[in-house]
Coordinates of C-alpha atoms in Angstrom, one line a residue:
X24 CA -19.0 45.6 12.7
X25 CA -21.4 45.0 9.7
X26 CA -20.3 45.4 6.5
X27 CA -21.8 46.4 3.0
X28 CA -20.8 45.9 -0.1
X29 CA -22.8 47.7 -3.2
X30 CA -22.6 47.2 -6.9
X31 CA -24.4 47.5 -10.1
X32 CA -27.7 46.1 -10.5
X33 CA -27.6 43.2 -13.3
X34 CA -31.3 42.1 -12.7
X35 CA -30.4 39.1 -10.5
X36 CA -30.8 40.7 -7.1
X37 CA -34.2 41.0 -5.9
X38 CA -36.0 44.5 -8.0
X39 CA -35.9 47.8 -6.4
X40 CA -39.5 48.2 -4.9
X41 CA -41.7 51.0 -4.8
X42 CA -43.0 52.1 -1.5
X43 CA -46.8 52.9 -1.6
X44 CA -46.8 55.5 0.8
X45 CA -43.7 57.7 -1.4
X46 CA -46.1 56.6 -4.5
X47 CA -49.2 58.1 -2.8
X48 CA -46.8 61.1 -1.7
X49 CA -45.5 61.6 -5.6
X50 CA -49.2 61.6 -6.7
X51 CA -50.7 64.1 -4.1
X52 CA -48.5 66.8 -5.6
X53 CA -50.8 66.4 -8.9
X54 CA -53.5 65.6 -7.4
X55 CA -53.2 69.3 -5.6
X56 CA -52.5 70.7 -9.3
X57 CA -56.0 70.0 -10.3
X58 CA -55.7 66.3 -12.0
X59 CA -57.8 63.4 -11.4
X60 CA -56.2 60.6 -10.4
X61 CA -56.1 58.6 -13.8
X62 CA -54.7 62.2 -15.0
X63 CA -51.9 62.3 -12.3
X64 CA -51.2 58.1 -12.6
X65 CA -50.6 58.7 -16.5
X66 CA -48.6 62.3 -15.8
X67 CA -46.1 60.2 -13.5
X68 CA -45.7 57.4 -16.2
X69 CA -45.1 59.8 -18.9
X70 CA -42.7 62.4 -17.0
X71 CA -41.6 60.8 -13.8
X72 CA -41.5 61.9 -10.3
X73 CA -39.4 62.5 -7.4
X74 CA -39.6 59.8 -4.1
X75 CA -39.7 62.2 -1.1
X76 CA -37.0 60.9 1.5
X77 CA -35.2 59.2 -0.9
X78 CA -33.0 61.7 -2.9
X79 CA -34.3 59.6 -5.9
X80 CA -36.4 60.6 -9.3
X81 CA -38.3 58.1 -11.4
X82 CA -37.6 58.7 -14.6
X83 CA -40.7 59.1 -17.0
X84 CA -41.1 57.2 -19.9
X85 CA -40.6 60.3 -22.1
X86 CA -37.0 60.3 -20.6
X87 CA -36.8 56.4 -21.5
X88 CA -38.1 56.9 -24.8
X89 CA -35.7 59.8 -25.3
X90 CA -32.6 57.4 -24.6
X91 CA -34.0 54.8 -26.6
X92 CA -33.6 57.6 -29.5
X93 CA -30.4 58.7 -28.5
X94 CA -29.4 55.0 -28.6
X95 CA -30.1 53.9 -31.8
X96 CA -28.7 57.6 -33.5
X97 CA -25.6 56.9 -31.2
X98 CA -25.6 53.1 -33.2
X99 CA -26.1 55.5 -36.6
X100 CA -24.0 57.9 -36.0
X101 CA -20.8 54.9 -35.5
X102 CA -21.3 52.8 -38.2
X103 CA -22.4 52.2 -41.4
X104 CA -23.4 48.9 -43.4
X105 CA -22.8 49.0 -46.9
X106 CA -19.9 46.2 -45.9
X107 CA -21.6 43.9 -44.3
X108 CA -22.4 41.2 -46.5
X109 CA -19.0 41.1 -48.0
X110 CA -17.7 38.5 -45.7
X111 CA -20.4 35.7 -46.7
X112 CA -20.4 37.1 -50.0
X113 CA -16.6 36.3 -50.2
X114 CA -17.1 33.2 -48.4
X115 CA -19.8 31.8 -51.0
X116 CA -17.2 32.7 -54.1
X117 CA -14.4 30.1 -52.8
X118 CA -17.2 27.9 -51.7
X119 CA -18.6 27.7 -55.7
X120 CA -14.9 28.1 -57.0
X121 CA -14.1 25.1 -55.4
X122 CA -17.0 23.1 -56.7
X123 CA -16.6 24.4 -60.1
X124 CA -13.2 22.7 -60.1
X125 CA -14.3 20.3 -59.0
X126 CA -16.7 19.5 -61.6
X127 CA -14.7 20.7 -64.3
X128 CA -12.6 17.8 -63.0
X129 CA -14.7 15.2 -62.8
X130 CA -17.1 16.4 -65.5
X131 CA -15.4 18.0 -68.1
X132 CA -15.7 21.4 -69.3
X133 CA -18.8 20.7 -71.9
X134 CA -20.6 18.5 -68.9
X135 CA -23.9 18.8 -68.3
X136 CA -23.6 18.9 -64.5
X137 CA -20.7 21.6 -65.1
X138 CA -23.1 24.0 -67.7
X139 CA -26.0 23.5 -64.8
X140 CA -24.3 24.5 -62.1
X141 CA -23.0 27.6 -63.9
X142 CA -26.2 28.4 -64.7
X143 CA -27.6 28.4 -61.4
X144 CA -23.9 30.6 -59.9
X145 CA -24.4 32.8 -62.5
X146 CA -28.4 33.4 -63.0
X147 CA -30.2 36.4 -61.9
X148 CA -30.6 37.0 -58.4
X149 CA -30.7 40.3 -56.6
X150 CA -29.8 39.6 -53.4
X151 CA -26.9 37.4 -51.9
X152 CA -29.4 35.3 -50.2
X153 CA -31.3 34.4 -53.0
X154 CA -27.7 33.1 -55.0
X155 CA -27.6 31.3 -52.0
X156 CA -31.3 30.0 -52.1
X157 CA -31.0 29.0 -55.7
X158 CA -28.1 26.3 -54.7
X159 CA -29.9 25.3 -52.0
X160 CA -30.4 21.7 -54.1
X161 CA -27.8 21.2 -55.6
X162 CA -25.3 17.9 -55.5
X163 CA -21.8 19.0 -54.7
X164 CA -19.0 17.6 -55.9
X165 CA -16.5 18.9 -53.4
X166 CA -18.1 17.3 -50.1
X167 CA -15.6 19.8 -48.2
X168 CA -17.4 23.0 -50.0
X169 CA -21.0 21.4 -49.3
X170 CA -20.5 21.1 -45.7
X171 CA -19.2 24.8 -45.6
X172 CA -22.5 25.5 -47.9
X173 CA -24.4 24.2 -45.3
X174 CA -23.4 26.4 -43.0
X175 CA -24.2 29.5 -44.9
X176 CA -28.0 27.3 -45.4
X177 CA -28.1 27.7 -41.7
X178 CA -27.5 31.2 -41.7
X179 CA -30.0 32.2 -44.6
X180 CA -32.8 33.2 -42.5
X181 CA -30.4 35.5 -40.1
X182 CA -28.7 37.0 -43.7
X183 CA -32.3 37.7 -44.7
X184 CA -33.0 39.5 -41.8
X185 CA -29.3 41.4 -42.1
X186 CA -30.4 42.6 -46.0
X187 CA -34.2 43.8 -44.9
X188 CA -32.9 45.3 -42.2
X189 CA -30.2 47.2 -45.1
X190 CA -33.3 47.9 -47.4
X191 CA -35.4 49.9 -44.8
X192 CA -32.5 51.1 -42.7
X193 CA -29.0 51.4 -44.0
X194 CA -29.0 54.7 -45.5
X195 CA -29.5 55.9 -42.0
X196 CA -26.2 54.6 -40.6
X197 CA -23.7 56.9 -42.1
X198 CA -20.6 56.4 -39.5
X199 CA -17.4 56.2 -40.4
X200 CA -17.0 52.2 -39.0
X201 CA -17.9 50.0 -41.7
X202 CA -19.6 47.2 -39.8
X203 CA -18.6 43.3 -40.5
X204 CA -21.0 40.8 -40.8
X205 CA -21.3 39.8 -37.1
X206 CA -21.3 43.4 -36.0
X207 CA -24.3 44.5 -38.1
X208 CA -25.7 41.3 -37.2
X209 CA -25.9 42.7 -33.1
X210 CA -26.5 46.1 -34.7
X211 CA -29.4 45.2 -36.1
X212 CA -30.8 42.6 -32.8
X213 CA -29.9 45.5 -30.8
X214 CA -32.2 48.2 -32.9
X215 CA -34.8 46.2 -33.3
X216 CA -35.1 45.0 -29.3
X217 CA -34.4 49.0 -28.7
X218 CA -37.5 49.9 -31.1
X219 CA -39.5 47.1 -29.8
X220 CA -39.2 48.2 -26.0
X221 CA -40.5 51.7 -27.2
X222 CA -43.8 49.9 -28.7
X223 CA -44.3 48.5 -26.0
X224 CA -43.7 51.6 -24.0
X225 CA -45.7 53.4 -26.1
X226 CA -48.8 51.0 -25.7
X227 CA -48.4 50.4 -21.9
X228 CA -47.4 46.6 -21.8
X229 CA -45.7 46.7 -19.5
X230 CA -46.1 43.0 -17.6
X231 CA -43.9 41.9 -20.4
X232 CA -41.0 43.6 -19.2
X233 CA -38.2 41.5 -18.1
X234 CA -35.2 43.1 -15.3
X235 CA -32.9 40.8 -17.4
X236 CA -34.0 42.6 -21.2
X237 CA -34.2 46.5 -19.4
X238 CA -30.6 45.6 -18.0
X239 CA -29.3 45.1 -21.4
X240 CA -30.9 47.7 -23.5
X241 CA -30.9 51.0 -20.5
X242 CA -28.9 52.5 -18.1
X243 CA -29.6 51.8 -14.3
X244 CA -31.4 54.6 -13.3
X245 CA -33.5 54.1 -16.4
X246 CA -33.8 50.4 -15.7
X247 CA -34.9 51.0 -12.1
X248 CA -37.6 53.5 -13.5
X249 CA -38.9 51.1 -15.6
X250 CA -39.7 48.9 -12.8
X251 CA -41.1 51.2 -10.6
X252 CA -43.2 53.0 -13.4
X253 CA -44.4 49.1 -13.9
X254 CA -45.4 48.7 -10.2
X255 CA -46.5 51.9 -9.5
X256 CA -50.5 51.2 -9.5
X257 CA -50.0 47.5 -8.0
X258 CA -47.8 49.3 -4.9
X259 CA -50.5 51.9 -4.4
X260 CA -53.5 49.1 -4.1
X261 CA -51.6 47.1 -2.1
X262 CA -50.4 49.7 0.4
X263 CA -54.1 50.2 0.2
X264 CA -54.6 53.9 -1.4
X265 CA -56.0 53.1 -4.8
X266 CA -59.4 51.3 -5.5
X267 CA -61.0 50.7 -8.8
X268 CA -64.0 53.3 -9.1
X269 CA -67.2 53.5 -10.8
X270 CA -65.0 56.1 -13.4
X271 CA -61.5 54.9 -13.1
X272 CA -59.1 54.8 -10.0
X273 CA -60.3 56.4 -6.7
X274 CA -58.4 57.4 -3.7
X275 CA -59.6 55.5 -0.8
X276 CA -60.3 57.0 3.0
X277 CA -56.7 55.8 3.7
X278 CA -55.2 57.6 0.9
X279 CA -56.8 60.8 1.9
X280 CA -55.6 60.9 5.8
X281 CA -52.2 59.9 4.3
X282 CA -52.5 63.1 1.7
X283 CA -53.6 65.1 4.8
X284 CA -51.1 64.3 6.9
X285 CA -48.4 65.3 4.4
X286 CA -50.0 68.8 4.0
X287 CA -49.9 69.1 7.5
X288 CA -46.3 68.0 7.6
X289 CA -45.6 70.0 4.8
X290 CA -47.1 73.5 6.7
X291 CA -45.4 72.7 10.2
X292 CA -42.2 72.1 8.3
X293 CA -42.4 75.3 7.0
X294 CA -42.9 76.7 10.3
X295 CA -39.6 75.3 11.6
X296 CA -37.7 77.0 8.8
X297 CA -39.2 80.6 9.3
X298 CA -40.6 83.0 12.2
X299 CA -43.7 83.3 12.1
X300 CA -46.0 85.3 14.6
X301 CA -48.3 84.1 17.2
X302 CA -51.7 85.3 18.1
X303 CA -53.4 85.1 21.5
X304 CA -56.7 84.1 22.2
X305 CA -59.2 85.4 25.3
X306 CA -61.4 82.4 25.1
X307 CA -62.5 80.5 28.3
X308 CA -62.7 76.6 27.8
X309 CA -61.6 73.4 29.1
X310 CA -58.3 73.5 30.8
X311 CA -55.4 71.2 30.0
X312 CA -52.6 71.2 32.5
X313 CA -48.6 71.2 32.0
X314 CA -47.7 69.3 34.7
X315 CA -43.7 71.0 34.2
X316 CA -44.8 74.4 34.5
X317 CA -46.3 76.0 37.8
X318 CA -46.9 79.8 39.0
X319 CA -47.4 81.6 41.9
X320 CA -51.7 81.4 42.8
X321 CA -53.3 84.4 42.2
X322 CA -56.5 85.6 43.0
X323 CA -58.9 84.0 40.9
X324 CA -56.9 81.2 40.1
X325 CA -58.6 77.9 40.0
X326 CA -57.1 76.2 43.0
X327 CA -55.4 73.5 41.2
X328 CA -52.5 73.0 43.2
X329 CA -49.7 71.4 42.6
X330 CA -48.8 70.1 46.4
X331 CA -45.3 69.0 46.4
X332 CA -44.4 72.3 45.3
X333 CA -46.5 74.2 47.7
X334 CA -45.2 72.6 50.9
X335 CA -41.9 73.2 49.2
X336 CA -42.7 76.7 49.4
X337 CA -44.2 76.5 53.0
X338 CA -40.8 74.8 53.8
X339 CA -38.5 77.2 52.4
X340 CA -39.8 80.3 53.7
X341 CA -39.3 78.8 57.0
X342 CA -43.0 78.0 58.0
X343 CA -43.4 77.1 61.7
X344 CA -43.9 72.9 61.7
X345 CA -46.5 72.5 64.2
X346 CA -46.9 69.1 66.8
X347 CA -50.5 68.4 67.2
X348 CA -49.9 65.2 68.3
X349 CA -46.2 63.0 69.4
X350 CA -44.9 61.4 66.1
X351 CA -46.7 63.9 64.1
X352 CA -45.8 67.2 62.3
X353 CA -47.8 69.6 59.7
X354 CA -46.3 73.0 58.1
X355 CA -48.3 76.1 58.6
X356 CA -49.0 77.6 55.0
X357 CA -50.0 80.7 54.0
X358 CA -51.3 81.5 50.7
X359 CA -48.4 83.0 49.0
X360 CA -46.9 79.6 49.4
X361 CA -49.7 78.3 46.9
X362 CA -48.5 76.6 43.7
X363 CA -50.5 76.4 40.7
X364 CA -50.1 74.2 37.2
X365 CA -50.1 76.1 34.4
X366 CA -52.8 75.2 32.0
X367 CA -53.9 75.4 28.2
X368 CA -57.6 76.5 28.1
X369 CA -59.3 74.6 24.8
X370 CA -62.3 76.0 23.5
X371 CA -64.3 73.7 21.3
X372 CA -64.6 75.3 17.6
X373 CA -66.5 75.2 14.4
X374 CA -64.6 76.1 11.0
X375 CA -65.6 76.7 8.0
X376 CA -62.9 77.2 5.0
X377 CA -64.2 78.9 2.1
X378 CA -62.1 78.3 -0.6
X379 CA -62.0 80.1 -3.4
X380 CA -62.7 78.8 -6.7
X381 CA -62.9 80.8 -9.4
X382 CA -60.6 80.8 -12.3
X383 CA -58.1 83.3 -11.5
X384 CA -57.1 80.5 -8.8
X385 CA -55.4 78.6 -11.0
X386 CA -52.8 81.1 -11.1
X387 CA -49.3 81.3 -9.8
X388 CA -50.2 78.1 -7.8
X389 CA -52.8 79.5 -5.4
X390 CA -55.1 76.8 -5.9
X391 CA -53.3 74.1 -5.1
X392 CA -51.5 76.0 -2.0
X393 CA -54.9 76.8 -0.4
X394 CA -56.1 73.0 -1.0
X395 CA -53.2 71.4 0.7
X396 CA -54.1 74.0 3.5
X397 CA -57.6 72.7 3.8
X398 CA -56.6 69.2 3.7
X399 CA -54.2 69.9 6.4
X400 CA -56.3 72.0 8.1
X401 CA -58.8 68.9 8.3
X402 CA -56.1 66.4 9.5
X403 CA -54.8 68.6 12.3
X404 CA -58.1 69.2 13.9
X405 CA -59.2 65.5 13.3
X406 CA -55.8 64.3 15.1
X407 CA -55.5 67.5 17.4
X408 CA -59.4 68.8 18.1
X409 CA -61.4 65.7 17.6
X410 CA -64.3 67.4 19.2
X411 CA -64.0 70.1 16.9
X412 CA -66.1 70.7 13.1
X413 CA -64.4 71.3 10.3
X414 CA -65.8 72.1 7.1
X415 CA -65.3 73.5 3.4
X416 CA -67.2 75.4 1.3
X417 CA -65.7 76.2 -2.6
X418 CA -67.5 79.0 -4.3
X419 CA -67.1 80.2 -7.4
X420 CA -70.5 82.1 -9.7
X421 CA -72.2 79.4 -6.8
X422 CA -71.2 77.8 -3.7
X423 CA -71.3 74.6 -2.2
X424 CA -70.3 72.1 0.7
X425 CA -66.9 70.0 -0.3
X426 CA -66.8 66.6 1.4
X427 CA -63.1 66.6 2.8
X428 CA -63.4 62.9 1.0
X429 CA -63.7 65.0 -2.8
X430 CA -61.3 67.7 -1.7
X431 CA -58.0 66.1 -3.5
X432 CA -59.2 66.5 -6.3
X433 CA -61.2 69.6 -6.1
X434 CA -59.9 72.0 -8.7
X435 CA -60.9 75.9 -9.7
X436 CA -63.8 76.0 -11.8
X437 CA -62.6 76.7 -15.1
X438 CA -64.1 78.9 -17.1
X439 CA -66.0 80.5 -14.5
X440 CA -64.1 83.6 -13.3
X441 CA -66.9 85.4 -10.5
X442 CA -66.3 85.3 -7.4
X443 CA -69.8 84.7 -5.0
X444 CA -67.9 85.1 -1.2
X445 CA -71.7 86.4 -0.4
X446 CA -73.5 82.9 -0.8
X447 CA -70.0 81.5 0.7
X448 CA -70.8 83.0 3.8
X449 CA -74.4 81.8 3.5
X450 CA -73.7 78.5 3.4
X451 CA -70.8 78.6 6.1
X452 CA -73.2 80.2 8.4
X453 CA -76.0 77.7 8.1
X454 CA -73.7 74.8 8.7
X455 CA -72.2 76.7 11.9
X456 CA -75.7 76.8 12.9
X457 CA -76.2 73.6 12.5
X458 CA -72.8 72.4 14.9
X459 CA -72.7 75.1 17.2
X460 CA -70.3 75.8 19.3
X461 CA -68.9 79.1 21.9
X462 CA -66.1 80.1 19.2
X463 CA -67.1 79.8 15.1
X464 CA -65.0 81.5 12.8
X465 CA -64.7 81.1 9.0
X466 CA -61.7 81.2 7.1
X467 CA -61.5 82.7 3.9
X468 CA -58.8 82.0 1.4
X469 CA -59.2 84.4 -1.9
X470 CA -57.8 86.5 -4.4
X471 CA -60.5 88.8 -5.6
X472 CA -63.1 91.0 -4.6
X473 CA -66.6 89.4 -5.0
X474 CA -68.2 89.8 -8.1
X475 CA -71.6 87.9 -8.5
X476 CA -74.5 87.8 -5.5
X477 CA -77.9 87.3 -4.6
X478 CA -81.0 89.1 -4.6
X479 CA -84.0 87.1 -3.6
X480 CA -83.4 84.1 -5.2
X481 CA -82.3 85.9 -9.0
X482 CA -78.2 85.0 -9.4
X483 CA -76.3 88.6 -10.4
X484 CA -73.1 89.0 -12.2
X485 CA -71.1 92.0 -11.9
X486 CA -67.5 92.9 -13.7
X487 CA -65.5 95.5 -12.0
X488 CA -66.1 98.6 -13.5
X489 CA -62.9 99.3 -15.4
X490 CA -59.3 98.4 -14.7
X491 CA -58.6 98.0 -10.9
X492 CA -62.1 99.7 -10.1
X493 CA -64.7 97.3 -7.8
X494 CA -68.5 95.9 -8.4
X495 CA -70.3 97.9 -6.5
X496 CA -73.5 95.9 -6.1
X497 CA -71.8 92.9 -5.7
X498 CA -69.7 94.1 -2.6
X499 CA -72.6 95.9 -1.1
X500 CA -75.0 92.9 -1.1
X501 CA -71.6 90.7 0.5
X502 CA -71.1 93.4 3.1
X503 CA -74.7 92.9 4.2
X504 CA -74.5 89.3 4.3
X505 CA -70.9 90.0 6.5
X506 CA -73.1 91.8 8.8
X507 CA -75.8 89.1 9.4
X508 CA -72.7 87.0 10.4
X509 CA -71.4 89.0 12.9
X510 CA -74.5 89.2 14.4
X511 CA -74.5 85.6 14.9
X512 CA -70.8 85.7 16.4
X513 CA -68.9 84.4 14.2
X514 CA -65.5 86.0 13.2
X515 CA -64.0 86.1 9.8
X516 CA -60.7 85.7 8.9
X517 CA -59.2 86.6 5.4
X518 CA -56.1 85.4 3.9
X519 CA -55.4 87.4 0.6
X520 CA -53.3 85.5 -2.2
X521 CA -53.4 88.8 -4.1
X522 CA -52.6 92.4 -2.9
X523 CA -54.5 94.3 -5.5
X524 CA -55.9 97.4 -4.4
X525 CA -59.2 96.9 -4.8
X526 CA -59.2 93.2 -3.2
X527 CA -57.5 94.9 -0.2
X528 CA -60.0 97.8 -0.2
X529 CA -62.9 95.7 0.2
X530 CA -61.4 92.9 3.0
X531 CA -60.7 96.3 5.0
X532 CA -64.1 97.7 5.2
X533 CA -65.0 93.5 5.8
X534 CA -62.4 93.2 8.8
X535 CA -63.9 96.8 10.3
X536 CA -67.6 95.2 10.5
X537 CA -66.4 92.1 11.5
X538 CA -63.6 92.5 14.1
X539 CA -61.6 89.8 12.5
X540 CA -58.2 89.8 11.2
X541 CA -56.9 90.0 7.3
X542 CA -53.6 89.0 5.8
X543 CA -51.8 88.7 2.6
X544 CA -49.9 85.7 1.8
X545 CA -47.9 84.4 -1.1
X546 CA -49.3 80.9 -1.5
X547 CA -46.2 79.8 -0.7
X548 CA -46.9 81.4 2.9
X549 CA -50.3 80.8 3.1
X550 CA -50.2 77.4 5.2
X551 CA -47.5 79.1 7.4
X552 CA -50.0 82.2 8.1
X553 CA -53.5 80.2 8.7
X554 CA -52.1 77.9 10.8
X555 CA -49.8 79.6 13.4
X556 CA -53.2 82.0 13.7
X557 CA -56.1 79.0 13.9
X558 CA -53.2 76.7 16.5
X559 CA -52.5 80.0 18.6
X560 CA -56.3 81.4 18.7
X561 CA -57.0 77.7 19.2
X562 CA -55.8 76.5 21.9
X563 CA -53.0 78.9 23.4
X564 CA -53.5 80.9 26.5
X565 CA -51.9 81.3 29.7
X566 CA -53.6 81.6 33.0

């Protein structure tokens, strides 16, 4: 029976460590908000993050700085330090009083040593370490009081510390402890190490941290943060997800099948929690057998038997077991004995996503739901379809290609709010013709009607014409282009992030030319939507 004992981290065990792969997990989720990665490393050392798995959040250093603050008012808010000298001040009066005695008994009163030591005890100084400083040569009589004047020597530069720290800082501490000597001493060691952790903090140096320093001046969790926050680039390089870039940090191919794989998760695991609905496909392609399932052969049937089960059948319907030969013995079959596997017919398939780009993405998270769809779009047909293409296209006032390798950190064009799904589907088609295959399709993911298009080669822009209404032109020159694709065979699919009416209108008349299907999705259904219909039209249908 093993045994485990926990308790509170004092910095001598070995540091908690931060796992790449939940680093890398932490920094997708910004990365699918639209930030670079430099942006999204910086965002997680300012405001933490959460470690998937783990039940655990870093905290940011805007938390740690905030406790630091809280600290130090906490220290203020206690005490206060208008008593702090009055210990050595005390102790320096019986140190001289005893020394004046002493000289007024060895000296005399009218003595020359006598009138110059009272000179220097009772000259001007403003502070308690300069009375001090100005006796610093003097001869004492009393060797007792020198040697306990020597000790307040040895604490000159510490009282000097003490009385600046009282200039710039004592008015603040207005508690109703009056602090002694050794108290403000700590309170002001403790102050200063609590404002010099938040320079540092402040101007990222952080390889000067020490477990031991964090462990004295921050809670745990705070503590723990601090060293994670510290690691955080060094685990993702090692892990091998971050590489220095010609412009900063870069993800590397590892980092972006990771990220994809995630998405993916992320959709599937969002299928397990709902119901969604299947579709069924009529394509014809190469079979895959389930070697646990069988049917009864019907005509037409591939004879793909499988022959235990068949002679099974043969046996118990009581077949006649015929003797051609002594030692030998056959079963008579017939064909309703026939067995067949069941099988999953796989068509191979071009994609194209086209994603939409325009400005209006960027709200209520539809931008970053749609691109964590395409990445994990692109990881399940890489890991599932190998022989499949898979492609994106982002389109905006324009439309281009997005390498799968750029497609973290894609982000909606700002300041560009038309919508161009007609040279979308120009580009989509051109790269379906150039990887063709029996079953294209192109998946559209938007949330307005189009509103800029071609003529020629002269761009048009088009706003709708008033509140809720459409842009003619541009929906008649995109309905054109929709017909040119469905010449070529290729369906279209639309998923709508917004149910306006107009939006709707228009992917109606689109889905009547085209024969292809149209939802609407929240974003946070979208991944459960596209990829229960691409899986089921795919690759699921029985024979």
């Amino acid at each position: 029976m093993k045994l485990h004992r926990y308790s509170r981290w004092d910095g001598t065990q070995q540091e908690f460590s931060l796992d790449g792969s939940r680093a890398l997990d932490a920094l997708s989720e910004l990365l699918m908000e639209g930030l670079d990665v430099d942006e999204a490393l910086e965002w997680m050392r300012q405001y933490g993050f959460e470690l998937g798995g783990l039940d655990l959040r870093v905290i940011g250093l805007s938390e740690v700085m905030e406790e630091l603050r809280r600290e130090i008012e906490a220290l203020e808010q206690r005490y206060r330090l208008d008593q702090a000298t009055e210990e050595l001040a005390r102790r320096l009066r019986e140190i001289l009083d005893r020394e004046e005695r002493a000289l007024r008994d060895a000296h005399g009163l009218e003595s020359a040593r006598l009138n110059e030591f009272l000179a220097r005890r009772h000259g001007d100084a403003e502070t308690l370490s300069e009375q001090i400083e100005r006796l610093r040569d003097h001869a004492f009589e009393d060797e007792d009081a020198g040697a306990d004047f020597r000790e307040l020597l040895e604490e000159l530069d510490r009282l000097r510390e003490l009385e600046r720290f009282q200039r710039e800082r004592g008015a603040r501490f207005r508690g109703p402890e009056a602090a002694d000597y050794e108290t403000a001493q700590s309170l002001r060691e403790r102050v200063e190490a609590l404002e010099r952790l938040g320079r540092d903090l402040a101007e990222g140096r952080f390889e000067s941290l020490s477990p031991e320093a964090l462990r004295e001046l921050l809670s745990e969790g705070a503590a723990r943060s601090l060293v994670m926050i510290r690691d955080l680039e060094r685990s993702l390089r090692d892990a091998g997800y971050l590489r220095a870039g010609p412009q900063g940090e870069e993800l590397t191919p590892r980092a972006i099948r990771r990220i994809g794989a995630q998405a993916l998760a992320s959709v599937y695991g969002a299928l397990r929690k709902g119901r969604p609905g299947g579709h069924d496909t009529v394509q014809r392609g190469a079979a895959q057998p389930r070697p646990d399932e069988t049917r009864p052969f019907q005509f037409g049937d591939p004879l793909d038997l499988d022959v235990v089960r068949t002679l099974l059948n043969g046996v118990k319907r009581g077949r006649s077991v015929v003797t051609p030969a002594p030692g030998e013995a056959r079963i008579a079959l017939e064909v309703d004995d026939f067995e067949v596997r069941e099988c999953d017919t796989n068509t191979q398939t071009t994609t194209v996503m086209l994603l939409d780009m325009s400005w209006s993405m960027s709200w209520a998270g539809r931008f970053p739901a749609a691109k964590r769809v395409a990445l994990a779009m692109d990881h399940l047909i890489r890991t599932r379809f190998p022989r499949d293409d898979f492609f994106v296209v982002g389109f905006s006032t324009r439309a281009r290609e997005l390498k799968i390798r750029d497609l973290p950190l894609a982000t909606w064009d700002m300041g560009d709010p038309f919508t161009n799904l007609q040279e979308g589907l120009q580009v989509a088609q051109r790269l379906i013709e150039r990887h063709p295959s029996p079953s294209p399709q192109i998946l559209v993911i938007t949330d307005g009607q189009p509103t800029a298009y071609f003529i020629g080669r002269e761009l048009h822009v088009e706003w709708p014409m008033g509140f809720g209404g459409i842009s003619p032109h541009a929906v008649a020159e995109t309905l054109k282009t929709v017909r040119r694709v469905t010449r070529r065979g290729i369906t279209i699919n639309t998923f709508m992030l917004d149910d306006a009416p107009e939006l709707v209108g228009f992917v109606e008349r689109m889905t009547e030319i085209n024969r292809g299907r149209a939802f609407f999705s929240s974003p946070r259904q979208l991944g459960t939507f596209l990829m229960v219909d691409f899986v089921a039209r795919r690759s699921t249908h029985r024979r």
